[in-house]
Coordinates of C-alpha atoms in Angstrom, one line a residue:
M8 CA -49.9 133.6 -94.3
T9 CA -47.5 136.6 -94.3
A10 CA -44.4 136.0 -96.4
P11 CA -41.1 135.6 -94.4
T12 CA -38.7 138.5 -94.6
V13 CA -35.0 137.6 -95.2
M14 CA -31.7 139.5 -95.2
L15 CA -28.8 138.1 -97.2
A16 CA -25.3 138.2 -95.7
D17 CA -22.6 137.0 -98.1
D18 CA -19.5 138.6 -99.5
H19 CA -20.2 137.4 -103.1
G20 CA -22.6 139.6 -105.0
A21 CA -23.4 136.9 -107.5
I22 CA -24.4 134.6 -104.7
R23 CA -26.6 137.2 -103.1
A24 CA -28.3 137.9 -106.5
G25 CA -28.9 134.2 -107.1
L26 CA -30.4 133.7 -103.6
R27 CA -32.6 136.8 -104.0
I28 CA -34.0 135.4 -107.3
M29 CA -34.5 132.0 -105.8
L30 CA -36.3 133.1 -102.7
E31 CA -38.4 135.8 -104.2
A32 CA -39.6 133.3 -106.8
Q33 CA -41.0 131.3 -103.9
G34 CA -42.8 134.2 -102.3
I35 CA -40.2 135.1 -99.7
T36 CA -39.4 138.8 -99.3
V37 CA -35.7 139.8 -99.4
V38 CA -35.5 143.1 -97.5
G39 CA -31.8 143.7 -97.6
E40 CA -28.2 142.5 -98.2
A41 CA -24.8 142.7 -96.5
A42 CA -21.3 141.9 -97.8
D43 CA -19.6 141.6 -94.4
G44 CA -20.4 141.0 -90.7
D45 CA -20.5 144.6 -89.6
V46 CA -22.9 145.6 -92.3
A47 CA -25.0 142.5 -91.5
V48 CA -25.4 143.6 -87.9
R49 CA -26.3 147.2 -88.8
N50 CA -28.8 146.2 -91.5
A51 CA -30.4 143.5 -89.3
A52 CA -30.8 146.2 -86.6
A53 CA -32.5 148.5 -89.1
L54 CA -34.6 146.0 -91.0
R55 CA -35.5 143.4 -88.3
P56 CA -35.9 140.5 -90.8
D57 CA -37.5 137.2 -89.8
V58 CA -34.4 135.4 -91.0
V59 CA -30.8 136.4 -91.6
L60 CA -29.2 134.0 -94.2
M61 CA -25.6 134.2 -93.0
D62 CA -22.4 133.2 -94.7
L63 CA -19.6 132.5 -92.1
R64 CA -16.4 133.4 -93.9
M65 CA -16.5 137.1 -95.0
P66 CA -13.8 139.8 -95.0
G67 CA -13.6 141.9 -91.9
R68 CA -16.0 140.7 -89.3
D69 CA -16.9 137.0 -89.7
G70 CA -20.4 135.5 -89.7
I71 CA -20.1 133.8 -86.4
S72 CA -19.4 137.1 -84.5
A73 CA -22.1 138.8 -86.5
T74 CA -24.5 136.0 -85.7
R75 CA -23.8 136.3 -82.0
E76 CA -24.6 140.0 -81.9
I77 CA -27.7 139.7 -84.1
V78 CA -29.1 136.9 -81.8
E79 CA -28.2 138.5 -78.5
R80 CA -29.8 141.8 -79.6
G81 CA -32.9 140.2 -81.0
F82 CA -32.5 141.5 -84.5
G83 CA -33.6 138.2 -86.2
D84 CA -33.1 134.5 -86.3
V85 CA -29.9 133.3 -88.2
L86 CA -29.8 130.5 -90.7
V87 CA -26.2 129.8 -91.7
L88 CA -25.6 129.1 -95.4
T89 CA -21.9 128.3 -96.0
S90 CA -19.5 126.3 -98.2
F91 CA -17.6 125.1 -95.2
D92 CA -18.6 122.4 -92.7
E93 CA -15.5 122.2 -90.4
D94 CA -16.4 121.2 -86.9
E95 CA -15.2 124.5 -85.4
L96 CA -17.5 126.5 -87.8
V97 CA -20.5 124.3 -87.1
T98 CA -19.9 124.5 -83.3
G99 CA -19.2 128.2 -83.4
A100 CA -22.4 128.9 -85.4
I101 CA -24.6 126.9 -83.0
R102 CA -23.0 128.4 -79.9
A103 CA -23.4 131.9 -81.4
G104 CA -27.1 131.2 -81.6
A105 CA -27.8 130.2 -85.2
V106 CA -31.0 128.1 -85.4
G107 CA -30.0 126.5 -88.7
F108 CA -27.0 125.4 -90.6
L109 CA -27.0 124.5 -94.3
L110 CA -24.3 124.0 -96.9
K111 CA -24.4 126.0 -100.2
T112 CA -24.8 122.8 -102.1
V113 CA -28.3 122.5 -100.7
D114 CA -31.1 122.3 -103.3
A115 CA -33.6 125.2 -103.8
P116 CA -36.6 123.5 -102.3
T117 CA -34.7 122.5 -99.1
L118 CA -33.3 126.0 -98.7
V119 CA -36.8 127.6 -99.1
Q120 CA -38.3 125.2 -96.6
A121 CA -35.5 125.9 -94.2
V122 CA -36.1 129.6 -94.4
R123 CA -39.8 129.1 -93.8
S124 CA -39.2 126.8 -90.9
V125 CA -36.8 129.2 -89.2
A126 CA -39.3 132.1 -89.8
A127 CA -41.9 129.9 -88.1
G128 CA -39.8 129.5 -85.0
E129 CA -38.3 126.1 -85.8
G130 CA -34.8 125.0 -86.8
A131 CA -33.0 123.5 -89.8
L132 CA -29.8 121.5 -89.8
D133 CA -28.3 119.9 -92.9
P134 CA -28.3 116.1 -92.4
R135 CA -24.7 116.0 -93.6
V136 CA -23.5 117.9 -90.5
T137 CA -26.1 117.0 -87.9
R138 CA -24.2 114.2 -86.2
R139 CA -21.0 116.1 -86.2
A140 CA -22.7 119.3 -84.9
L141 CA -24.3 117.4 -82.0
A142 CA -21.0 115.6 -81.1
A143 CA -18.9 118.8 -81.4
V144 CA -21.1 120.8 -79.2
A145 CA -21.6 118.0 -76.7
R146 CA -17.8 117.5 -76.3
S147 CA -17.5 121.1 -75.1
A148 CA -20.6 121.1 -73.0
D149 CA -20.1 122.3 -69.5
L150 CA -23.2 121.3 -67.5
P151 CA -23.7 119.5 -64.2
A152 CA -24.2 115.8 -63.8
P153 CA -27.3 114.1 -65.3
G154 CA -30.7 114.1 -63.8
R155 CA -32.3 116.5 -66.2
Q156 CA -35.2 118.1 -64.5
A157 CA -33.5 118.8 -61.2
Q158 CA -30.2 119.5 -62.9
Y159 CA -31.6 122.3 -65.0
D160 CA -34.2 123.5 -62.5
L161 CA -37.0 122.9 -65.0
T162 CA -40.7 122.9 -64.3
V163 CA -42.7 119.8 -65.3
R164 CA -44.0 121.6 -68.4
E165 CA -40.5 122.8 -69.3
Q166 CA -39.3 119.2 -69.1
E167 CA -42.0 118.1 -71.4
V168 CA -41.0 120.8 -73.8
L169 CA -37.3 119.8 -73.6
D170 CA -38.3 116.2 -74.3
G171 CA -40.1 117.4 -77.4
I172 CA -37.1 119.4 -78.5
L173 CA -35.0 116.2 -78.2
Q174 CA -37.6 114.4 -80.4
G175 CA -37.2 117.1 -83.0
W176 CA -40.8 118.4 -82.6
S177 CA -41.7 121.8 -84.0
N178 CA -43.5 124.5 -81.9
A179 CA -46.7 123.5 -83.7
Q180 CA -46.3 119.8 -82.9
L181 CA -45.5 120.6 -79.2
A182 CA -48.6 122.8 -79.0
V183 CA -50.8 119.9 -80.3
R184 CA -49.1 117.2 -78.1
L185 CA -49.1 119.3 -74.9
R186 CA -52.5 120.9 -75.7
I187 CA -51.2 124.4 -75.2
S188 CA -51.0 127.4 -77.6
V189 CA -48.0 128.1 -79.9
P190 CA -47.1 131.4 -78.1
T191 CA -47.1 129.4 -74.8
V192 CA -44.8 126.8 -76.3
K193 CA -42.4 129.6 -77.4
T194 CA -42.4 131.0 -73.9
H195 CA -41.5 127.6 -72.5
V196 CA -38.8 127.0 -75.1
S197 CA -37.3 130.4 -74.3
N198 CA -37.2 129.4 -70.6
V199 CA -35.7 126.0 -71.3
L200 CA -32.9 127.6 -73.4
T201 CA -32.2 130.1 -70.7
K202 CA -31.9 127.5 -68.0
L203 CA -29.7 125.2 -70.1
G204 CA -27.5 128.2 -71.1
A205 CA -28.3 127.3 -74.8
R206 CA -28.5 129.7 -77.7
S207 CA -30.8 127.6 -79.8
R208 CA -32.9 124.4 -79.9
S209 CA -30.1 122.4 -81.6
H210 CA -27.6 123.7 -79.0
A211 CA -29.9 122.6 -76.2
A212 CA -30.3 119.1 -77.7
A213 CA -26.5 118.7 -78.1
L214 CA -25.9 119.8 -74.5
V215 CA -28.4 117.3 -73.1
R216 CA -27.3 114.5 -75.3
G217 CA -23.7 115.1 -74.4
R218 CA -24.4 114.7 -70.7
E219 CA -26.4 111.6 -71.2
A220 CA -23.9 109.8 -73.5

């Protein structure tokens, strides 16, 4: 299996150095670094890493704004790694398109597994912020009334994929359960996110659960 490529975005050089050592010791390739949001966007555009490990509070352009542009322009998937778990930061990161959110107190094995999961097309959300993340996004959801398939104009297969997302299934698990290929799953997931107006799988789950609460 090809090693995931990662770019580190954090304004503290010592933190970037520690993360590089930790990740490279586990076979993950660190292709670049950035100390602020503007540099993060430029380097992501040039390097196209599998994962951007993104701090949220940096001088100049913040991590949420940088995440939004990186995701919208397809420069890589963003996994947030921050010291702060305020609701507005969690919500902002998810709405900006981050597919994972971890606190910097996370242990090394969990961080490495999260990077590998995101690189494989899955998500990663710290259990300490999961409930609040879903609740915060759901509170601000702006979708029509319930009745999911008709409400979101989903095909039968897309509804099955959405149900799997709500169960927390990975792309590989969806492929096995639905008896389709992983690339086909990824296409359906992309269609589901587009129809729901969601930027990530976790955002989609929060939107749906918010309307069904």
